[in-house]
mmCIF file of C-alpha atoms in Angstrom:
data_model
loop_
_atom_site.group_PDB
_atom_site.id
_atom_site.type_symbol
_atom_site.label_atom_id
_atom_site.label_comp_id
_atom_site.label_asym_id
_atom_site.label_seq_id
_atom_site.Cartn_x
_atom_site.Cartn_y
_atom_site.Cartn_z
ATOM 1 C CA MET A 1 39.824 -104.935 -40.332
ATOM 2 C CA SER A 2 43.409 -106.210 -39.732
ATOM 3 C CA ALA A 3 44.382 -108.046 -36.476
ATOM 4 C CA ASP A 4 47.044 -105.511 -36.024
ATOM 5 C CA ARG A 5 44.540 -102.648 -35.713
ATOM 6 C CA GLN A 6 43.001 -104.396 -32.829
ATOM 7 C CA ALA A 7 46.367 -105.209 -30.921
ATOM 8 C CA ALA A 8 47.004 -103.675 -27.606
ATOM 9 C CA PRO A 9 49.399 -100.704 -27.978
ATOM 10 C CA TYR A 10 52.989 -101.133 -26.782
ATOM 11 C CA ILE A 11 55.151 -98.408 -25.283
ATOM 12 C CA PRO A 12 58.840 -99.253 -25.054
ATOM 13 C CA ALA A 13 60.359 -98.917 -21.745
ATOM 14 C CA ALA A 14 63.529 -97.198 -23.176
ATOM 15 C CA THR A 15 64.376 -95.695 -26.465
ATOM 16 C CA GLU A 16 67.638 -95.124 -28.409
ATOM 17 C CA THR A 17 68.628 -91.661 -29.712
ATOM 18 C CA PRO A 18 69.609 -91.965 -33.206
ATOM 19 C CA ARG A 19 72.588 -90.591 -34.736
ATOM 20 C CA MET A 20 72.002 -87.225 -36.424
ATOM 21 C CA PRO A 21 73.967 -86.117 -39.475
ATOM 22 C CA GLY A 22 76.222 -83.174 -39.837
ATOM 23 C CA ARG A 23 76.300 -81.170 -43.098
ATOM 24 C CA PRO A 24 77.540 -83.102 -46.259
ATOM 25 C CA ARG A 25 80.677 -81.934 -47.854
ATOM 26 C CA HIS A 26 78.728 -81.921 -51.197
ATOM 27 C CA ALA A 27 75.527 -79.951 -51.665
ATOM 28 C CA LEU A 28 72.527 -82.091 -52.847
ATOM 29 C CA PRO A 29 70.826 -80.641 -55.894
ATOM 30 C CA PRO A 30 67.611 -78.573 -55.369
ATOM 31 C CA GLY A 31 64.544 -80.698 -54.837
ATOM 32 C CA ALA A 32 66.703 -83.698 -53.634
ATOM 33 C CA CYS A 33 64.682 -86.634 -52.009
ATOM 34 C CA ASP A 34 66.096 -89.298 -49.355
ATOM 35 C CA THR A 35 63.562 -92.050 -50.293
ATOM 36 C CA HIS A 36 64.094 -94.305 -47.343
ATOM 37 C CA CYS A 37 63.733 -93.282 -43.790
ATOM 38 C CA HIS A 38 61.530 -94.144 -40.727
ATOM 39 C CA VAL A 39 59.645 -92.267 -37.904
ATOM 40 C CA PHE A 40 58.847 -93.590 -34.530
ATOM 41 C CA GLY A 41 56.896 -91.855 -31.779
ATOM 42 C CA PRO A 42 56.249 -89.735 -29.855
ATOM 43 C CA TYR A 43 55.260 -93.115 -28.078
ATOM 44 C CA ASP A 44 52.696 -91.512 -25.757
ATOM 45 C CA ARG A 45 50.719 -90.555 -29.077
ATOM 46 C CA PHE A 46 51.871 -93.258 -31.459
ATOM 47 C CA PRO A 47 52.434 -96.420 -29.383
ATOM 48 C CA LEU A 48 53.897 -99.526 -31.289
ATOM 49 C CA GLN A 49 51.513 -102.420 -32.182
ATOM 50 C CA HIS A 50 54.230 -104.969 -31.501
ATOM 51 C CA PRO A 51 57.089 -105.228 -29.244
ATOM 52 C CA SER A 52 60.185 -104.253 -31.283
ATOM 53 C CA SER A 53 62.885 -106.766 -32.228
ATOM 54 C CA TYR A 54 65.554 -103.805 -32.010
ATOM 55 C CA ALA A 55 66.055 -100.922 -29.724
ATOM 56 C CA ALA A 56 63.195 -98.626 -30.401
ATOM 57 C CA PRO A 57 64.566 -95.143 -31.531
ATOM 58 C CA ASP A 58 63.315 -91.623 -30.563
ATOM 59 C CA ALA A 59 62.810 -90.562 -34.084
ATOM 60 C CA PRO A 60 59.691 -88.349 -34.165
ATOM 61 C CA ALA A 61 58.484 -86.430 -37.168
ATOM 62 C CA GLN A 62 60.364 -83.244 -35.999
ATOM 63 C CA ARG A 63 63.666 -84.932 -35.508
ATOM 64 C CA TYR A 64 63.403 -86.460 -38.821
ATOM 65 C CA LEU A 65 62.649 -83.195 -40.656
ATOM 66 C CA ALA A 66 65.562 -81.645 -38.900
ATOM 67 C CA MET A 67 67.650 -84.575 -40.183
ATOM 68 C CA LEU A 68 66.533 -83.817 -43.783
ATOM 69 C CA ASP A 69 67.095 -80.030 -43.415
ATOM 70 C CA THR A 70 70.707 -80.835 -42.320
ATOM 71 C CA LEU A 71 71.443 -82.995 -45.341
ATOM 72 C CA GLY A 72 69.974 -80.481 -47.440
ATOM 73 C CA ALA A 73 67.191 -82.733 -48.692
ATOM 74 C CA ARG A 74 64.023 -80.848 -49.715
ATOM 75 C CA ARG A 75 61.859 -84.007 -49.825
ATOM 76 C CA GLY A 76 61.528 -87.311 -48.160
ATOM 77 C CA VAL A 77 59.794 -90.764 -48.354
ATOM 78 C CA LEU A 78 58.945 -92.233 -44.884
ATOM 79 C CA VAL A 79 58.589 -96.147 -44.731
ATOM 80 C CA GLN A 80 56.301 -97.793 -42.113
ATOM 81 C CA PRO A 81 58.457 -99.726 -39.710
ATOM 82 C CA ALA A 82 57.275 -103.220 -38.810
ATOM 83 C CA PRO A 83 56.553 -102.686 -35.116
ATOM 84 C CA TYR A 84 53.759 -100.346 -36.132
ATOM 85 C CA GLY A 85 52.150 -103.203 -38.144
ATOM 86 C CA THR A 86 49.165 -101.858 -40.250
ATOM 87 C CA GLU A 87 48.689 -98.926 -37.972
ATOM 88 C CA PRO A 88 49.521 -95.871 -40.051
ATOM 89 C CA ALA A 89 48.730 -92.998 -37.645
ATOM 90 C CA ALA A 90 52.406 -92.006 -36.812
ATOM 91 C CA LEU A 91 53.290 -92.280 -40.576
ATOM 92 C CA LEU A 92 50.243 -90.136 -41.593
ATOM 93 C CA ASP A 93 50.837 -87.644 -38.870
ATOM 94 C CA ALA A 94 54.494 -87.240 -40.016
ATOM 95 C CA LEU A 95 53.355 -86.900 -43.619
ATOM 96 C CA ALA A 96 51.038 -84.081 -42.679
ATOM 97 C CA GLN A 97 53.783 -82.346 -40.765
ATOM 98 C CA GLY A 98 55.725 -82.306 -43.912
ATOM 99 C CA GLY A 99 53.487 -79.869 -45.639
ATOM 100 C CA GLY A 100 53.798 -81.544 -48.907
ATOM 101 C CA ARG A 101 57.417 -82.319 -48.986
ATOM 102 C CA LEU A 102 56.988 -86.026 -47.816
ATOM 103 C CA ARG A 103 55.503 -89.240 -49.164
ATOM 104 C CA GLY A 104 54.896 -92.497 -47.535
ATOM 105 C CA VAL A 105 55.084 -96.190 -47.803
ATOM 106 C CA ALA A 106 52.526 -97.933 -45.581
ATOM 107 C CA VAL A 107 51.876 -101.597 -44.661
ATOM 108 C CA ALA A 108 48.434 -103.027 -45.252
ATOM 109 C CA ASP A 109 47.188 -106.694 -45.755
ATOM 110 C CA ALA A 110 44.398 -108.070 -48.004
ATOM 111 C CA GLN A 111 41.744 -107.347 -45.272
ATOM 112 C CA ALA A 112 42.234 -103.525 -45.935
ATOM 113 C CA SER A 113 39.155 -101.900 -47.280
ATOM 114 C CA ASP A 114 39.116 -99.571 -50.405
ATOM 115 C CA ALA A 115 38.239 -96.800 -48.091
ATOM 116 C CA GLU A 116 41.307 -97.338 -45.933
ATOM 117 C CA LEU A 117 43.627 -97.639 -49.147
ATOM 118 C CA GLN A 118 42.205 -94.506 -50.370
ATOM 119 C CA ALA A 119 42.782 -92.683 -46.943
ATOM 120 C CA LEU A 120 46.409 -93.804 -47.327
ATOM 121 C CA TYR A 121 46.664 -92.186 -50.683
ATOM 122 C CA ASP A 122 44.853 -89.146 -49.657
ATOM 123 C CA GLY A 123 47.333 -88.810 -46.678
ATOM 124 C CA GLY A 124 50.475 -88.999 -48.975
ATOM 125 C CA VAL A 125 51.035 -92.616 -49.148
ATOM 126 C CA ARG A 126 52.091 -93.937 -52.549
ATOM 127 C CA ALA A 127 53.163 -97.645 -51.877
ATOM 128 C CA LEU A 128 52.732 -100.576 -49.538
ATOM 129 C CA ARG A 129 55.656 -102.380 -48.101
ATOM 130 C CA PHE A 130 55.975 -106.241 -48.187
ATOM 131 C CA VAL A 131 58.582 -108.006 -46.166
ATOM 132 C CA GLU A 132 60.145 -111.483 -46.224
ATOM 133 C CA ALA A 133 62.725 -111.069 -43.682
ATOM 134 C CA ARG A 134 62.288 -113.659 -40.980
ATOM 135 C CA ASP A 135 63.551 -114.425 -37.511
ATOM 136 C CA PRO A 136 65.785 -117.332 -36.565
ATOM 137 C CA ALA A 137 62.509 -119.379 -36.125
ATOM 138 C CA GLY A 138 61.493 -118.820 -39.694
ATOM 139 C CA LYS A 139 58.560 -116.313 -38.737
ATOM 140 C CA LEU A 140 58.014 -112.971 -40.340
ATOM 141 C CA PHE A 141 59.082 -110.119 -38.231
ATOM 142 C CA PRO A 142 55.911 -109.247 -36.253
ATOM 143 C CA GLY A 143 53.880 -106.605 -38.039
ATOM 144 C CA SER A 144 55.135 -107.500 -41.471
ATOM 145 C CA VAL A 145 53.050 -108.503 -44.414
ATOM 146 C CA GLY A 146 54.528 -111.203 -46.674
ATOM 147 C CA PHE A 147 55.164 -111.381 -50.375
ATOM 148 C CA ASP A 148 52.420 -113.873 -50.634
ATOM 149 C CA GLN A 149 49.757 -110.944 -50.310
ATOM 150 C CA VAL A 150 51.030 -108.759 -53.086
ATOM 151 C CA ALA A 151 48.996 -110.551 -55.792
ATOM 152 C CA ALA A 152 45.805 -110.536 -53.894
ATOM 153 C CA LEU A 153 46.255 -106.686 -53.372
ATOM 154 C CA ALA A 154 47.731 -105.761 -56.631
ATOM 155 C CA PRO A 155 44.465 -104.802 -58.423
ATOM 156 C CA ARG A 156 43.155 -102.549 -55.679
ATOM 157 C CA MET A 157 46.751 -101.104 -55.379
ATOM 158 C CA LYS A 158 46.824 -100.158 -59.062
ATOM 159 C CA GLN A 159 43.169 -98.648 -58.589
ATOM 160 C CA HIS A 160 44.456 -96.574 -55.762
ATOM 161 C CA GLY A 161 47.792 -95.353 -57.049
ATOM 162 C CA LEU A 162 49.961 -97.449 -54.861
ATOM 163 C CA HIS A 163 52.979 -99.396 -55.903
ATOM 164 C CA ALA A 164 54.886 -102.256 -54.047
ATOM 165 C CA GLN A 165 57.978 -101.822 -52.038
ATOM 166 C CA LEU A 166 59.837 -105.280 -51.341
ATOM 167 C CA TRP A 167 62.476 -106.217 -48.578
ATOM 168 C CA ALA A 168 63.874 -109.721 -48.382
ATOM 169 C CA PRO A 169 67.169 -111.544 -48.103
ATOM 170 C CA CYS A 170 68.629 -111.650 -51.634
ATOM 171 C CA ASP A 171 67.999 -115.128 -52.394
ATOM 172 C CA VAL A 172 64.214 -114.890 -51.583
ATOM 173 C CA TYR A 173 64.001 -112.554 -54.671
ATOM 174 C CA ALA A 174 64.881 -115.412 -56.951
ATOM 175 C CA ARG A 175 61.818 -117.389 -55.784
ATOM 176 C CA HIS A 176 59.381 -114.539 -55.850
ATOM 177 C CA LEU A 177 60.382 -111.757 -58.390
ATOM 178 C CA PRO A 178 59.707 -113.553 -61.749
ATOM 179 C CA ALA A 179 55.916 -114.111 -60.664
ATOM 180 C CA LEU A 180 55.619 -110.554 -59.075
ATOM 181 C CA ALA A 181 57.160 -108.842 -62.079
ATOM 182 C CA ARG A 182 54.106 -110.243 -64.094
ATOM 183 C CA LEU A 183 51.567 -108.446 -62.158
ATOM 184 C CA GLY A 184 52.167 -105.037 -63.941
ATOM 185 C CA LEU A 185 52.636 -103.326 -60.626
ATOM 186 C CA PRO A 186 55.639 -100.996 -60.119
ATOM 187 C CA LEU A 187 58.016 -102.887 -57.730
ATOM 188 C CA VAL A 188 60.774 -101.101 -55.678
ATOM 189 C CA ILE A 189 63.386 -103.162 -54.256
ATOM 190 C CA ASP A 190 64.894 -102.141 -50.898
ATOM 191 C CA HIS A 191 68.569 -102.008 -49.930
ATOM 192 C CA LEU A 192 70.236 -102.866 -53.237
ATOM 193 C CA GLY A 193 68.377 -106.079 -53.209
ATOM 194 C CA SER A 194 70.188 -107.273 -49.792
ATOM 195 C CA LEU A 195 72.945 -108.641 -52.100
ATOM 196 C CA VAL A 196 76.114 -110.034 -50.850
ATOM 197 C CA PRO A 197 79.077 -108.176 -52.622
ATOM 198 C CA ALA A 198 81.618 -110.888 -51.922
ATOM 199 C CA ARG A 199 79.303 -113.117 -54.379
ATOM 200 C CA GLY A 200 80.796 -111.151 -57.219
ATOM 201 C CA PRO A 201 79.099 -110.021 -60.449
ATOM 202 C CA GLN A 202 78.395 -113.582 -61.477
ATOM 203 C CA ASP A 203 75.921 -114.142 -58.729
ATOM 204 C CA ALA A 204 72.502 -115.293 -60.043
ATOM 205 C CA VAL A 205 70.365 -113.165 -58.005
ATOM 206 C CA PHE A 206 72.473 -110.031 -58.946
ATOM 207 C CA GLN A 207 72.062 -110.988 -62.432
ATOM 208 C CA LEU A 208 68.177 -111.442 -61.977
ATOM 209 C CA LEU A 209 67.814 -108.043 -60.358
ATOM 210 C CA ARG A 210 70.138 -106.227 -62.924
ATOM 211 C CA GLY A 211 68.146 -107.717 -65.875
ATOM 212 C CA LEU A 212 64.679 -106.957 -64.289
ATOM 213 C CA LEU A 213 65.860 -103.310 -63.803
ATOM 214 C CA ALA A 214 67.157 -103.034 -67.334
ATOM 215 C CA ASP A 215 63.756 -104.276 -68.597
ATOM 216 C CA GLY A 216 61.933 -101.661 -66.441
ATOM 217 C CA ALA A 217 60.322 -104.280 -64.290
ATOM 218 C CA ILE A 218 61.602 -102.982 -61.026
ATOM 219 C CA TRP A 219 63.042 -100.032 -59.375
ATOM 220 C CA MET A 220 66.092 -100.234 -57.091
ATOM 221 C CA LYS A 221 66.985 -98.304 -54.021
ATOM 222 C CA LEU A 222 70.819 -97.470 -53.788
ATOM 223 C CA THR A 223 70.861 -97.914 -50.092
ATOM 224 C CA LEU A 224 74.447 -98.868 -49.133
ATOM 225 C CA CYS A 225 74.440 -99.270 -45.288
ATOM 226 C CA ARG A 226 73.144 -102.601 -45.134
ATOM 227 C CA VAL A 227 75.010 -104.178 -47.920
ATOM 228 C CA GLY A 228 78.594 -102.606 -47.981
ATOM 229 C CA ALA A 229 81.369 -102.294 -45.615
ATOM 230 C CA ALA A 230 81.687 -98.836 -43.973
ATOM 231 C CA PRO A 231 83.047 -96.265 -44.148
ATOM 232 C CA GLY A 232 83.843 -96.207 -47.916
ATOM 233 C CA TYR A 233 81.546 -99.144 -49.155
ATOM 234 C CA ALA A 234 84.152 -99.965 -51.889
ATOM 235 C CA ASP A 235 82.995 -103.519 -51.991
ATOM 236 C CA ALA A 236 79.477 -102.541 -53.099
ATOM 237 C CA ARG A 237 80.640 -100.046 -55.608
ATOM 238 C CA TYR A 238 80.126 -102.490 -58.609
ATOM 239 C CA LEU A 239 76.433 -103.166 -57.519
ATOM 240 C CA HIS A 240 75.779 -99.519 -57.337
ATOM 241 C CA ASP A 241 77.306 -98.752 -60.728
ATOM 242 C CA ALA A 242 75.783 -101.828 -62.337
ATOM 243 C CA PHE A 243 72.123 -100.833 -61.455
ATOM 244 C CA ILE A 244 72.705 -97.241 -62.628
ATOM 245 C CA ALA A 245 74.111 -98.345 -65.972
ATOM 246 C CA ALA A 246 71.119 -100.843 -66.263
ATOM 247 C CA ASN A 247 68.517 -98.275 -66.019
ATOM 248 C CA PRO A 248 69.353 -94.760 -64.674
ATOM 249 C CA GLY A 249 65.670 -93.713 -64.745
ATOM 250 C CA GLN A 250 64.651 -96.308 -62.114
ATOM 251 C CA VAL A 251 67.014 -95.920 -59.432
ATOM 252 C CA LEU A 252 66.536 -94.026 -56.068
ATOM 253 C CA TRP A 253 68.946 -93.092 -53.200
ATOM 254 C CA GLY A 254 67.917 -93.476 -49.497
ATOM 255 C CA SER A 255 69.819 -93.209 -46.297
ATOM 256 C CA ASP A 256 67.884 -95.505 -44.129
ATOM 257 C CA TRP A 257 67.854 -93.180 -40.969
ATOM 258 C CA PRO A 258 67.584 -93.871 -37.974
ATOM 259 C CA PHE A 259 69.552 -96.914 -38.843
ATOM 260 C CA VAL A 260 67.682 -99.495 -36.736
ATOM 261 C CA ARG A 261 69.331 -102.820 -35.712
ATOM 262 C CA MET A 262 72.774 -101.091 -36.445
ATOM 263 C CA GLY A 263 73.461 -99.776 -33.104
ATOM 264 C CA ALA A 264 77.143 -98.529 -32.816
ATOM 265 C CA ARG A 265 77.648 -99.408 -36.564
ATOM 266 C CA ALA A 266 75.090 -96.776 -37.729
ATOM 267 C CA PRO A 267 76.768 -94.536 -40.318
ATOM 268 C CA ALA A 268 76.353 -90.695 -40.436
ATOM 269 C CA ALA A 269 73.820 -89.853 -43.170
ATOM 270 C CA ASP A 270 75.956 -87.098 -44.422
ATOM 271 C CA ALA A 271 78.865 -89.582 -45.160
ATOM 272 C CA LEU A 272 76.250 -91.550 -47.217
ATOM 273 C CA VAL A 273 75.377 -88.519 -49.230
ATOM 274 C CA ASP A 274 79.013 -87.789 -49.929
ATOM 275 C CA VAL A 275 79.825 -91.366 -51.104
ATOM 276 C CA ALA A 276 76.749 -91.247 -53.452
ATOM 277 C CA TRP A 277 77.609 -87.755 -54.810
ATOM 278 C CA GLU A 278 81.097 -88.990 -55.614
ATOM 279 C CA TRP A 279 80.024 -92.234 -57.107
ATOM 280 C CA LEU A 280 77.169 -90.617 -59.316
ATOM 281 C CA GLY A 281 79.970 -88.453 -60.992
ATOM 282 C CA SER A 282 77.923 -85.832 -62.940
ATOM 283 C CA ASP A 283 75.416 -83.120 -61.946
ATOM 284 C CA ALA A 284 73.080 -84.579 -64.537
ATOM 285 C CA LEU A 285 73.021 -88.047 -62.833
ATOM 286 C CA ARG A 286 72.913 -86.564 -59.463
ATOM 287 C CA ARG A 287 69.689 -84.670 -60.442
ATOM 288 C CA GLN A 288 68.148 -87.634 -62.063
ATOM 289 C CA VAL A 289 68.614 -90.057 -59.115
ATOM 290 C CA TRP A 290 68.019 -87.473 -56.350
ATOM 291 C CA VAL A 291 65.292 -85.275 -58.025
ATOM 292 C CA ASP A 292 63.864 -86.622 -61.299
ATOM 293 C CA ASN A 293 63.282 -90.331 -60.492
ATOM 294 C CA PRO A 294 61.640 -89.882 -56.988
ATOM 295 C CA ALA A 295 59.582 -86.937 -58.314
ATOM 296 C CA ARG A 296 58.188 -89.267 -60.978
ATOM 297 C CA LEU A 297 57.542 -92.337 -58.825
ATOM 298 C CA TYR A 298 56.196 -90.532 -55.647
ATOM 299 C CA GLY A 299 54.343 -87.842 -57.446
ATOM 300 C CA PHE A 300 56.099 -84.768 -55.973
#
């Protein structure tokens, strides 16, 4: 059993109400999926396993489902936030409330048993998340499982139908991805690879990610809000377009609601939908990115 599952629960003293969207100007295609969101709480039922390094949002399943409905997204993928560590109760409860319209990305370490991994899959989980984002002291954010555990878990992840979702500062991928791509495990990269648009298209990490995507070795989440400059994200347009051109069958769209660590800079999810709708440019590509690709990866 993981140490996180033995940690004392932590109930935040105060919470932050997340920004809720309006209705997008453009209608999403039927069956559209937002592949990157988080749920938190209710904290009296689902306390955190670690004190949060950001303002804890009041974002329970019902508020999240209302957000999806407002966007016009039929489906969603929930990603376990680090303060919950490896305790999946809030995630699994939200997936159950979704009535089949949701899938999950959980967190587990190498101590997880086969029974625990199977229970995650049975509850709607289709991936495990690994994080290499660190605090100023160089330590992983509390509750995270690092890239060093992917290889140890990979054989059992394959056995239980789970892929890996990865989040790191962009330069970290250059050190890890060549080896991880040889594991034969589907790899999903968060947040446009955390790339820095100002580095331009000659950036070595961008070239690495684009090449791996073109080869079918990774999937890419087209999540703009942590990479580009709001409100129009024009600086990140070339990244978005290059990844789609590299492999339109392995790109995904996600809003990142409720936008933790962003505070007053949090975007409106409906505005993110409208940017993506315009950039994708055709109904065929919109259906591929919003409907067909997530349906294939997450098993809708």
